mmCIF file of C-alpha atoms in Angstrom:
data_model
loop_
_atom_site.group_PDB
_atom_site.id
_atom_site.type_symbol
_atom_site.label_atom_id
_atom_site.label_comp_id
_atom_site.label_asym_id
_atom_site.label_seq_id
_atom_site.Cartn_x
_atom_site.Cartn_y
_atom_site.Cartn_z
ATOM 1 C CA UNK A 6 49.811 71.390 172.179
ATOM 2 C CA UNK A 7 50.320 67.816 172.444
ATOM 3 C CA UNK A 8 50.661 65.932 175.979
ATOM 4 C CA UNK A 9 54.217 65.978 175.262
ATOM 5 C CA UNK A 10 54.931 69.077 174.577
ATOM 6 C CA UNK A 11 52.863 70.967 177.507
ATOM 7 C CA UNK A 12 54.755 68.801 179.865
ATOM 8 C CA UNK A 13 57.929 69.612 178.397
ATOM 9 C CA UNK A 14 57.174 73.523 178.604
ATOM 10 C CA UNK A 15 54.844 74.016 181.376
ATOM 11 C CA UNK A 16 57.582 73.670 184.369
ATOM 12 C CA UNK A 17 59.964 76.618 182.527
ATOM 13 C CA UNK A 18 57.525 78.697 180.417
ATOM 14 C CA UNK A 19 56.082 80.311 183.579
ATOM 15 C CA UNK A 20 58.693 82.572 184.147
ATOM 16 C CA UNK A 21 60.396 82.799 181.260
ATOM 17 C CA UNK A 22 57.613 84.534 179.736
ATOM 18 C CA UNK A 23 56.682 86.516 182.953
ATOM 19 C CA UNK A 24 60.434 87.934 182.080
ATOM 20 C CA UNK A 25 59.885 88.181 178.349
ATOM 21 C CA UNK A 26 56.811 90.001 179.368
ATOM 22 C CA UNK A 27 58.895 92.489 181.133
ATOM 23 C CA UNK A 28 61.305 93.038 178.132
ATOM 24 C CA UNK A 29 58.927 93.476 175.852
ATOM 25 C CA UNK A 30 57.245 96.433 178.267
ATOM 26 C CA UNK A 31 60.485 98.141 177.952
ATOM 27 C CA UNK A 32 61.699 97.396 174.169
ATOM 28 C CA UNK A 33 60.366 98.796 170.734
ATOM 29 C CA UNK A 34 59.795 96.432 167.891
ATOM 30 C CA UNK A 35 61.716 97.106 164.872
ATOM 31 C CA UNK A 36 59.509 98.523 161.728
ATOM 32 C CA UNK A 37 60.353 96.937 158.603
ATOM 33 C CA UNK A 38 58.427 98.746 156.331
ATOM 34 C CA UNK A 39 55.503 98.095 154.238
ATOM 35 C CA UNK A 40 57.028 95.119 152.012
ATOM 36 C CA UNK A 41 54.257 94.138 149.189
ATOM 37 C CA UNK A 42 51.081 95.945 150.635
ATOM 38 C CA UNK A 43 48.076 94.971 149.147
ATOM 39 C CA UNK A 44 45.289 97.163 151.526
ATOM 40 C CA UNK A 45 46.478 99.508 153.670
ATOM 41 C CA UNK A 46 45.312 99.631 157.201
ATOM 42 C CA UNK A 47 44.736 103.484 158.762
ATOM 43 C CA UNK A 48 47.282 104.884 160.664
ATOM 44 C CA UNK A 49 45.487 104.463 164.432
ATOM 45 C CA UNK A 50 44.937 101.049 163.454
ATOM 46 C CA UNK A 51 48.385 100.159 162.339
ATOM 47 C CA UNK A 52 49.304 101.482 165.276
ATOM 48 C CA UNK A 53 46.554 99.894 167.508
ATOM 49 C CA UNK A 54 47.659 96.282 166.271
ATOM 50 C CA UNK A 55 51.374 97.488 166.776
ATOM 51 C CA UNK A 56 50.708 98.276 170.705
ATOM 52 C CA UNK A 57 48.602 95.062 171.376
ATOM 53 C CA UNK A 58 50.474 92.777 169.595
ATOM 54 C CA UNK A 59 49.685 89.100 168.582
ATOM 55 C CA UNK A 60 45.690 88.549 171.121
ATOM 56 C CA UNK A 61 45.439 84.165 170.524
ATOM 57 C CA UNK A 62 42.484 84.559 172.929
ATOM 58 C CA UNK A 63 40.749 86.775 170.471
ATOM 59 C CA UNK A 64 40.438 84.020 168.169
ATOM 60 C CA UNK A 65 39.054 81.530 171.343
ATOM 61 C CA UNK A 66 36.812 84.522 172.461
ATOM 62 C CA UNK A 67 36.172 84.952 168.253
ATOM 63 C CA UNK A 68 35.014 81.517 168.350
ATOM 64 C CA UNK A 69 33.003 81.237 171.562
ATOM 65 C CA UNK A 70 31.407 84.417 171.101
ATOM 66 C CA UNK A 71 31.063 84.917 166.986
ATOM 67 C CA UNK A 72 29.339 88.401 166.093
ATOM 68 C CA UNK A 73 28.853 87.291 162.477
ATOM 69 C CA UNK A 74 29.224 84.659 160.378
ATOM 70 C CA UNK A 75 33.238 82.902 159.901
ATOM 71 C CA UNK A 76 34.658 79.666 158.535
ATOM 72 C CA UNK A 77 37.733 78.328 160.917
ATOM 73 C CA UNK A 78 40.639 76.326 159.856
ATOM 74 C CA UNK A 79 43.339 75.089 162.022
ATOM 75 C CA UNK A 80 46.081 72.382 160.957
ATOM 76 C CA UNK A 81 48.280 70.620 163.656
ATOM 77 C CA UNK A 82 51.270 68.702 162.710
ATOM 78 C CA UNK A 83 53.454 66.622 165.079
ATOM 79 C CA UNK A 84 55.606 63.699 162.851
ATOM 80 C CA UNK A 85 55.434 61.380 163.249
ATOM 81 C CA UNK A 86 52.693 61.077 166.016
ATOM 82 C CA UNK A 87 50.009 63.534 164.605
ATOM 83 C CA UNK A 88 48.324 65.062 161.480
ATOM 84 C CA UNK A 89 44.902 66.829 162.425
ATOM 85 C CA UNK A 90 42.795 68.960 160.211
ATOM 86 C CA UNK A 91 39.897 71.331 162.703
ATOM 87 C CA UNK A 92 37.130 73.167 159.936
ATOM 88 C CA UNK A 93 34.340 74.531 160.946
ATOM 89 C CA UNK A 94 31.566 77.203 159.890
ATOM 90 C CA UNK A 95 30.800 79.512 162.795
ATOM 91 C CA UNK A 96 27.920 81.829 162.959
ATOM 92 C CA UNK A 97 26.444 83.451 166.522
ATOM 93 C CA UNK A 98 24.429 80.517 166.829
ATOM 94 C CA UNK A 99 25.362 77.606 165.352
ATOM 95 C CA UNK A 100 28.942 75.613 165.171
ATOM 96 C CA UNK A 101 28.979 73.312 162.452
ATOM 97 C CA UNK A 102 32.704 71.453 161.037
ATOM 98 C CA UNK A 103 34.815 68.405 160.918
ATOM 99 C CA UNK A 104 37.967 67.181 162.369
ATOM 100 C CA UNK A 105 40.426 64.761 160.507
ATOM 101 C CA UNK A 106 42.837 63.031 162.306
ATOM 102 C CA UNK A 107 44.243 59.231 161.985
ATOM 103 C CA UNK A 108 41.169 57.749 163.178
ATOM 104 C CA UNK A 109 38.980 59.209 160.577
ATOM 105 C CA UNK A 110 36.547 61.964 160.032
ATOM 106 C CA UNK A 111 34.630 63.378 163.311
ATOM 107 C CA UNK A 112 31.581 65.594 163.091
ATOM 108 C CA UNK A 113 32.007 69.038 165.357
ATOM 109 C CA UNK A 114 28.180 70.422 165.802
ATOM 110 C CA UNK A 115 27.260 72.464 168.243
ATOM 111 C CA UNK A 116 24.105 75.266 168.723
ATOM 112 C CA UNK A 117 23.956 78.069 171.377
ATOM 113 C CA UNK A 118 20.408 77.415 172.742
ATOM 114 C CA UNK A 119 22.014 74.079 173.589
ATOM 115 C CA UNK A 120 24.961 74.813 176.287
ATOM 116 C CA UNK A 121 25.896 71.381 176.461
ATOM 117 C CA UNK A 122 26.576 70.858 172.482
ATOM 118 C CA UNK A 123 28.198 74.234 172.386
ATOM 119 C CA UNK A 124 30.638 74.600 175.322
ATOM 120 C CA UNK A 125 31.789 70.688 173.721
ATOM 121 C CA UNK A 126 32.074 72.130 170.119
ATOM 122 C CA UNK A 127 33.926 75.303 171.349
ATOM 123 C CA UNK A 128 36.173 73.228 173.537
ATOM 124 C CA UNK A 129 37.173 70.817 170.635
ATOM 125 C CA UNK A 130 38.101 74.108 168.419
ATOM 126 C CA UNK A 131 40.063 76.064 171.004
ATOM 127 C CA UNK A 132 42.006 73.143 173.258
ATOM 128 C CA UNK A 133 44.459 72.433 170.389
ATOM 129 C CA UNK A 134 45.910 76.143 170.114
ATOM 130 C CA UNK A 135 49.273 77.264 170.924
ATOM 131 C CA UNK A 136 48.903 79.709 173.795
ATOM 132 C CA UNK A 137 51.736 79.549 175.632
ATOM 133 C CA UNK A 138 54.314 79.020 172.256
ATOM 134 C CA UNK A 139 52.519 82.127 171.206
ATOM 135 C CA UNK A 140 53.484 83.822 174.921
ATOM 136 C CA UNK A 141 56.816 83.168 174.507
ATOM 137 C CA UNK A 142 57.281 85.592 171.625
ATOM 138 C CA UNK A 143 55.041 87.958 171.814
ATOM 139 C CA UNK A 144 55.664 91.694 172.050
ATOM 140 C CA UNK A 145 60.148 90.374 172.228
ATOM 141 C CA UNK A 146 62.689 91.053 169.851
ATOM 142 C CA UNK A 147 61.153 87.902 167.986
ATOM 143 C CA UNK A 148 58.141 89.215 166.656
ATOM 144 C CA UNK A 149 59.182 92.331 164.223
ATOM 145 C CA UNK A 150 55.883 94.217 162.395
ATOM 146 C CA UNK A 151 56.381 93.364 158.329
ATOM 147 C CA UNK A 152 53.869 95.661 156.863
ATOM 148 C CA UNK A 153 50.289 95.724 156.649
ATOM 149 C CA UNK A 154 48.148 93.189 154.017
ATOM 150 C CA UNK A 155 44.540 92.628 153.157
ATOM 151 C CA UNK A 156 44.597 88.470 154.155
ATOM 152 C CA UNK A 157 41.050 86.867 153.992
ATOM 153 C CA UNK A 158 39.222 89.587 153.657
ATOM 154 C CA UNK A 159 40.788 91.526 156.668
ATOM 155 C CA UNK A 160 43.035 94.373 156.936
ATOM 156 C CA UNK A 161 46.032 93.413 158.977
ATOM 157 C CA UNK A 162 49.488 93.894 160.340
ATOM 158 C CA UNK A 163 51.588 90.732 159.124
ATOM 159 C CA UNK A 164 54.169 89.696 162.505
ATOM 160 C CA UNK A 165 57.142 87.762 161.695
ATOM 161 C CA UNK A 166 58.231 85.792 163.871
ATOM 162 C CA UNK A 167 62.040 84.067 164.595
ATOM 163 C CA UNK A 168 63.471 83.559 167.930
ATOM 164 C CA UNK A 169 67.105 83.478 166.554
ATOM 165 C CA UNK A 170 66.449 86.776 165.834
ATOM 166 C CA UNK A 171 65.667 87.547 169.834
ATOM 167 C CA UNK A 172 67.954 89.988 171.596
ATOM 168 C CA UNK A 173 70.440 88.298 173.594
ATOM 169 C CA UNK A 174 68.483 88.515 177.024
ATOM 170 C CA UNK A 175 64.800 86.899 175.532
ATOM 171 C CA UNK A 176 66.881 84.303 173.396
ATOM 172 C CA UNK A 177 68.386 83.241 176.797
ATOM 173 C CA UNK A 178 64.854 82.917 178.002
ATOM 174 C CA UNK A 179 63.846 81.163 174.802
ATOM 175 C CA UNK A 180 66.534 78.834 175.233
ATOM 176 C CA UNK A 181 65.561 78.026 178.903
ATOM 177 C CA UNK A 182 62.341 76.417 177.128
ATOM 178 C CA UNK A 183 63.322 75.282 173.787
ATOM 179 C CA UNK A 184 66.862 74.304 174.084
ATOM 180 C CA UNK A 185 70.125 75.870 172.936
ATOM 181 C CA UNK A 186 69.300 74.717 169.037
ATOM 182 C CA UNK A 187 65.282 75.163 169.690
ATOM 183 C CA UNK A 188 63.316 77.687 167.635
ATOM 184 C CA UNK A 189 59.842 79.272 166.813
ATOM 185 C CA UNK A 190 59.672 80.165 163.351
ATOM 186 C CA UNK A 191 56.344 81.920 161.256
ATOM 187 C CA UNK A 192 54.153 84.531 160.976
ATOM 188 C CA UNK A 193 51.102 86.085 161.997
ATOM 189 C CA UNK A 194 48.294 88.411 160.499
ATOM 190 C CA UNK A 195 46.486 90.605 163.214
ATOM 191 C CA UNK A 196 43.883 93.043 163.131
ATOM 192 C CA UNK A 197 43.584 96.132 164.774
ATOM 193 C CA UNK A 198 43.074 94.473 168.207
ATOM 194 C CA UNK A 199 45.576 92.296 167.846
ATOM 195 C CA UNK A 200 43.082 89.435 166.204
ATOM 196 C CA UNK A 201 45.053 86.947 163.943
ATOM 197 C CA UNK A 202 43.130 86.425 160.627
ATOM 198 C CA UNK A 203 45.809 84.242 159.894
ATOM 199 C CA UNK A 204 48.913 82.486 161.573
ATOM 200 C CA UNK A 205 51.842 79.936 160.696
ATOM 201 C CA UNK A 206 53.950 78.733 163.404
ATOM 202 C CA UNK A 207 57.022 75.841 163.377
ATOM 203 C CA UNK A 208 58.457 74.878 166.950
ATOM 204 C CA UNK A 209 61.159 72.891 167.743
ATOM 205 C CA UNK A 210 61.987 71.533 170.991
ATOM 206 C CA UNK A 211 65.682 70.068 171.653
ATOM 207 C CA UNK A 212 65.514 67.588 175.066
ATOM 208 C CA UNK A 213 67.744 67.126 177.261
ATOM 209 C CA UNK A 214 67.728 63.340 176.781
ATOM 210 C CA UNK A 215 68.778 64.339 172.596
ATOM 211 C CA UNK A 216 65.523 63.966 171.391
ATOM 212 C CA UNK A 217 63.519 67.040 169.274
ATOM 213 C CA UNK A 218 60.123 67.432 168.877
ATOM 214 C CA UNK A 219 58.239 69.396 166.300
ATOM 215 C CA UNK A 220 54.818 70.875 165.937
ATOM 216 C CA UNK A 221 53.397 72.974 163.236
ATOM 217 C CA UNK A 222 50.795 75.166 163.212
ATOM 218 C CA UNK A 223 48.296 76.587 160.343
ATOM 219 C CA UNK A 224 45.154 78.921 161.246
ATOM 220 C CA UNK A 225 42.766 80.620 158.832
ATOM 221 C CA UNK A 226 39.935 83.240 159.775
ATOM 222 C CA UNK A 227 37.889 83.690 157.110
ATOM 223 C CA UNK A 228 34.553 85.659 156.065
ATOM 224 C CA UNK A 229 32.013 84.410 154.057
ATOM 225 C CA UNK A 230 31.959 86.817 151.566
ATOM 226 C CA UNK A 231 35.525 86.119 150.765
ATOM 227 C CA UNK A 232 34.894 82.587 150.335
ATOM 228 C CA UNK A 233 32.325 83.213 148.045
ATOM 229 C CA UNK A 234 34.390 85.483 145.467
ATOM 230 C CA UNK A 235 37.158 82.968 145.813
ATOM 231 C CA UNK A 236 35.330 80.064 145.342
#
């Protein structure tokens, strides 16, 4: 998130999602059914994803730890302050990608036998992500399963996600943080432990002063072998 933002939420989001947490512990999501399934994930792991719901630090931990070879994309958006553009190919030893923002075009290169390159490349692919938007709806009356899709070359459960559709107790919550008109709006496509292959995410923020502020989010997963047939 941008400076803005995290001071804007930090102060309330604490508790409110130490309280979602608690709802969600004690609420089932609703099930609505396979929709257009391309690939369907087995049973335990439908339900596996189900349980665990929507794990952002699997993609960090994805990134900082890769087992096998990925390419990363991530797109923020805040109008009309910011419009950056993260891509990177990630392989157990090597970090090597771009990021595009109004200054320009900025090499990201990193290599694991050298700790100082990599902890800076990991750190420049991980800071911008939207933990705590992401804790404020997962596992609540938000996030409902959609069905399960094959999305870059990973079986997944798709999440959608809209806090108007929160039950009256976490939409309080959500309001604390976001304002009475605020919103987070999107999807997200896990894997079995809760991994997202995939996520789209629209905030907005209504201040007490009148003012909103908006942020969009774009992430991509994807393995090379899907890249190749789809290039």
């Amino acid at each position: 998130m941008n400076g803005k933002m995290v001071r804007l939420l930090r102060p309330l989001a604490l508790p409110a999602v130490a309280l979602l947490l608690t709802f969600a512990c004690n609420s089932r999501q609703a099930d609505q059914g396979p929709g257009n399934v391309r690939e369907r994930m087995p049973q335990a792991a439908l339900a596996s994803a189900r349980s665990v719901g929507i794990n952002l630090q699997c993609d960090a931990e994805r990134i900082r730890n890769a087992r096998a070879a990925f390419h990363w994309s991530f797109r923020k958006t805040v109008p009309p302050f910011t419009n950056e553009d993260w891509e990177a190919d990630i392989t157990p030893n090597s970090i090597a990608g771009t990021l595009i923002d109004s200054s320009g075009t900025h090499a990201i290169h990193g290599v694991r036998s050298d700790g100082t390159s990599w902890d800076t490349a990991v750190s420049l692919l991980i800071s911008p992500l939207p933990e705590s938007t992401f804790a404020l709806v997962n596992n609540s009356s938000a996030m409902v399963r959609a069905g399960a899709e094959n999305v870059n070359g990973e079986n997944t459960v798709k999440y959608a996600i809209d806090t108007s559709k929160a039950v009256p107790g976490e939409a309080g919550l959500i309001k604390n943080v976001l304002g009475a008109n605020g919103f987070i709006k999107g999807a997200a496509w896990v894997d079995a432990q809760g991994c997202p292959a995939k996520f789209v995410l629209d905030v907005e923020q209504n201040n007490n002063d009148g003012s909103v502020h908006r942020e969009h989010y774009e992430a991509n997963v994807t393995r090379p072998e899907f890249l190749a047939l789809h290039a």
